[in-house]
Tab-separated table of C-alpha atoms in Angstrom:
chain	number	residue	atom	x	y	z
A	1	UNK	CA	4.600	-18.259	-11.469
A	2	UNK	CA	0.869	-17.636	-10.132
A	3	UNK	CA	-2.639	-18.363	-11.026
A	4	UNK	CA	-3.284	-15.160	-9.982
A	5	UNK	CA	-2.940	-12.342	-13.177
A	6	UNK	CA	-0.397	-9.812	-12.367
A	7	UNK	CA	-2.512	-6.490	-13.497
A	8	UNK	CA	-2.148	-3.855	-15.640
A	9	UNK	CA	-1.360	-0.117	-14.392
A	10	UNK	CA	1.861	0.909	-13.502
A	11	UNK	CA	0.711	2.565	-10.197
A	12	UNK	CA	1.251	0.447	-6.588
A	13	UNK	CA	-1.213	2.399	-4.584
A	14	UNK	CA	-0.325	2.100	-0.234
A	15	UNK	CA	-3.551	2.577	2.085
A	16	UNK	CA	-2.024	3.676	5.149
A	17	UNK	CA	-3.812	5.345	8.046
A	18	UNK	CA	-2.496	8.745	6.905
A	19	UNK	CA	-3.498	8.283	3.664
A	20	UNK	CA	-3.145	7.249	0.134
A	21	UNK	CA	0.226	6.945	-1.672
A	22	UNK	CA	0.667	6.294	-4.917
A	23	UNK	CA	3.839	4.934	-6.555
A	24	UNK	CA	4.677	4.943	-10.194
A	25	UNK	CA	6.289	1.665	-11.075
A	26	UNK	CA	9.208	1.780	-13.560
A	27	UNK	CA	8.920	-1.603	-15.265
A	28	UNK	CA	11.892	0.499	-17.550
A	29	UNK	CA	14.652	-0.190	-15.024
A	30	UNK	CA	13.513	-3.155	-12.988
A	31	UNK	CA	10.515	-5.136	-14.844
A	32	UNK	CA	11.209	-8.360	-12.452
A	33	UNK	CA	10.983	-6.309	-9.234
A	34	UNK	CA	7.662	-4.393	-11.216
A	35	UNK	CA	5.900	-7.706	-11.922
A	36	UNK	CA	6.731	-9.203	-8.258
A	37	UNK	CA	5.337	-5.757	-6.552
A	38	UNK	CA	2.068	-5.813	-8.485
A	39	UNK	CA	1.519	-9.603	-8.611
A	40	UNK	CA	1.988	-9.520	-4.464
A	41	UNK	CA	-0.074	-6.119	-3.739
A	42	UNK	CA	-3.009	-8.248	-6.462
A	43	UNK	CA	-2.662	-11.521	-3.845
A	44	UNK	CA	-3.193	-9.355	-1.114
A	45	UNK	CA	0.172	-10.102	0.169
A	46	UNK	CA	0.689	-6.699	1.037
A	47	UNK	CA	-2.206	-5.715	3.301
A	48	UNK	CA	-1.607	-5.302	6.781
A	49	UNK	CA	2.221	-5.332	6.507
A	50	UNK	CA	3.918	-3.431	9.656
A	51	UNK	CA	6.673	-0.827	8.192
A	52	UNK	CA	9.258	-3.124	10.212
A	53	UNK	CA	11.938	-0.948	9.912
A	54	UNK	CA	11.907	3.102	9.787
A	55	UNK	CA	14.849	5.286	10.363
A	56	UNK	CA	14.360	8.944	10.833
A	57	UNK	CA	16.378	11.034	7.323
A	58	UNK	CA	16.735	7.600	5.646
A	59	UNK	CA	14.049	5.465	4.824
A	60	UNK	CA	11.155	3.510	5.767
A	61	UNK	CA	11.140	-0.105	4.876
A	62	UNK	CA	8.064	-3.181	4.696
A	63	UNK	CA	7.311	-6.060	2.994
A	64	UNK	CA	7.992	-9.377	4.918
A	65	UNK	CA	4.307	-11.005	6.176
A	66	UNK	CA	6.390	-11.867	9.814
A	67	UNK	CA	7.260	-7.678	10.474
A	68	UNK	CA	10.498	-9.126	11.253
A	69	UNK	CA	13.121	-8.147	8.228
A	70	UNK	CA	13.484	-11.919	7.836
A	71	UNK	CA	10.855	-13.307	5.636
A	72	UNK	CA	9.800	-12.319	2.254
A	73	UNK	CA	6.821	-13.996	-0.158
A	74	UNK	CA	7.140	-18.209	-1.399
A	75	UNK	CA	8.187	-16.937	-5.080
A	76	UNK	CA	11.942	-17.375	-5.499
A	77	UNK	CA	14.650	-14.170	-4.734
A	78	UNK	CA	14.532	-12.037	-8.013
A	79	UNK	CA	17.768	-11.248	-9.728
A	80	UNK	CA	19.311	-7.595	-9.165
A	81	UNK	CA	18.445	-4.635	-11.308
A	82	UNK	CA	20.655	-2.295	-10.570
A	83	UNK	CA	20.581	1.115	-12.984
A	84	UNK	CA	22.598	4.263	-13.522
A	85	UNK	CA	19.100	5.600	-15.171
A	86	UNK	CA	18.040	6.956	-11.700
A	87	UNK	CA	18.556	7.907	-8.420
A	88	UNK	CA	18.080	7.387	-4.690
A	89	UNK	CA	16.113	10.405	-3.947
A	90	UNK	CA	13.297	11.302	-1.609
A	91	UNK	CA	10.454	8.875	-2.510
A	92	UNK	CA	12.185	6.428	-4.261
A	93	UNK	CA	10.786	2.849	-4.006
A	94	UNK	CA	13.697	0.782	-3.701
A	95	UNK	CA	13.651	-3.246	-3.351
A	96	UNK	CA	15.167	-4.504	0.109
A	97	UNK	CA	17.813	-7.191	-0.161
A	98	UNK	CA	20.290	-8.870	2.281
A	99	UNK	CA	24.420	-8.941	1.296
A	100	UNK	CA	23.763	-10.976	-1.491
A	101	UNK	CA	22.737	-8.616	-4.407
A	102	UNK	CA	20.009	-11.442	-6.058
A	103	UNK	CA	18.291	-11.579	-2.803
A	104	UNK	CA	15.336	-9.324	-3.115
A	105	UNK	CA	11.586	-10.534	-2.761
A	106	UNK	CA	9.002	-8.842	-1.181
A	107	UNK	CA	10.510	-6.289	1.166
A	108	UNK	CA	10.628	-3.074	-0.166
A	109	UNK	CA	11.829	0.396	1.336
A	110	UNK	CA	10.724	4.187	0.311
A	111	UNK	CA	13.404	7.378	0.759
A	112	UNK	CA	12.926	10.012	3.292
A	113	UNK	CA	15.629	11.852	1.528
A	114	UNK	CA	18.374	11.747	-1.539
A	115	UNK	CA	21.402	8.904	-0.459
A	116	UNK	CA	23.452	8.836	-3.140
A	117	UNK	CA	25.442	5.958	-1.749
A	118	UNK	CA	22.600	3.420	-2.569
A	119	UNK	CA	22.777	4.650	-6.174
A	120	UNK	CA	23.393	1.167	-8.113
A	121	UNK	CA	23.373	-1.321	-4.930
A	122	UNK	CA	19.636	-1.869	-4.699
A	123	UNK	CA	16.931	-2.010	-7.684
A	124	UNK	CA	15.186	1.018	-8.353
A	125	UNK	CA	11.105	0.046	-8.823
A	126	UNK	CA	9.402	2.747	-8.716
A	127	UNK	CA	8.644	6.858	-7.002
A	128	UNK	CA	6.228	8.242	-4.992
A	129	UNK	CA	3.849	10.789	-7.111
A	130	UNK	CA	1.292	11.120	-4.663
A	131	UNK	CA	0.855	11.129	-1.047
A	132	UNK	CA	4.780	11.782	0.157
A	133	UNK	CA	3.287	13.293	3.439
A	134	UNK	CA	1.862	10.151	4.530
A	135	UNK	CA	4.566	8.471	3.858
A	136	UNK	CA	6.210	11.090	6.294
A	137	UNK	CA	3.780	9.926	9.334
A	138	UNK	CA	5.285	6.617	9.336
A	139	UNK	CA	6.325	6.107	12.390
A	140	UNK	CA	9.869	5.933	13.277
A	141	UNK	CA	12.119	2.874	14.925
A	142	UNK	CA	14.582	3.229	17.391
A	143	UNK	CA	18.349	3.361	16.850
A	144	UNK	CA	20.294	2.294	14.060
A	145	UNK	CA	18.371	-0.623	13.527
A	146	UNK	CA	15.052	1.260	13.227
A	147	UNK	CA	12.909	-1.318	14.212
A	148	UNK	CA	10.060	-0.054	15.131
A	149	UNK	CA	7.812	-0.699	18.323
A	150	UNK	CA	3.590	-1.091	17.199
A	151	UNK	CA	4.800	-0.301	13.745
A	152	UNK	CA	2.211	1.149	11.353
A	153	UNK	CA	0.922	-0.761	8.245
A	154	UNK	CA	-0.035	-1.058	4.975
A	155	UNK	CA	-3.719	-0.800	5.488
A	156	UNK	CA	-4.543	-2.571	1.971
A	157	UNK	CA	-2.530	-1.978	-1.227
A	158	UNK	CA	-3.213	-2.687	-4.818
A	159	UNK	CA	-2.692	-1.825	-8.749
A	160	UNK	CA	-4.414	1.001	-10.597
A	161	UNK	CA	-3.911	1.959	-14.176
């Protein structure tokens, strides 16, 4: 896939202005989208990311190097992972996709709040365990779309055990 060594840990840790949040990855329901996650926050694919898309009481979504919602990482579109095992609740890393369900890649997005109508559309990958309130700060888009004007970013991010 990479030269580079996807790591050990099972915790995606976001730098963001606010803060630090820390994600526990659940290789359990979605190794592929696990492996891709830490093997792109280890490249450094991750850092200084704009959070593209945020809309206020659903979610706040990153992960495409253009800040566009168009582009994802060179590694090929990962193959769905959808699970009745868990839920779309507040903090809830979930992988972004477009219509097609084996479309996901790089772009990720992280629950404001429980929607239950997600629950086995989109891979589960992982939950916030530390740092939900900065996660809160992100700043909102406008609209329906959510895109967000001067978005803020993933200041670096990275795998710890």
């Amino acid at each position: 896939m990479s030269e580079t060594a996807v790591p050990d840990g099972n915790k995606l840790v976001f730098e963001l202005k606010s803060g630090k949040v820390v994600i526990e990855l659940r290789p359990d329901l979605a190794p592929l989208a696990v492996e891709r996650l830490k093997l792109l926050a280890s490249e450094g694919f991750y850092d200084g990311v704009k959070f593209h898309r945020v809309i206020e009481g659903f979610m706040a979504q990153g992960g495409d190097p253009t800040g566009t919602g168009t582009s994802g990482s060179s590694y090929p579109d990962l193959k769905a992972e959808f699970t009745d095992k868990a839920k779309f609740e507040r903090g809830t890393l979930g992988m972004a996709r477009t219509m097609a369900p084996h479309s996901a890649n790089s772009q990720f997005f992280i629950m404001f709040q429980d929607v239950p109508s997600l629950n086995g559309q989109y891979t589960i990958a992982g939950k916030v365990v530390e740092g939900m309130e900065y996660v809160d700060q992100i700043k909102r888009g406008a609209g329906s779309s959510g895109v967000v004007k001067d978005p803020d970013t993933i200041v670096k991010a990275y795998v710890e055990a």
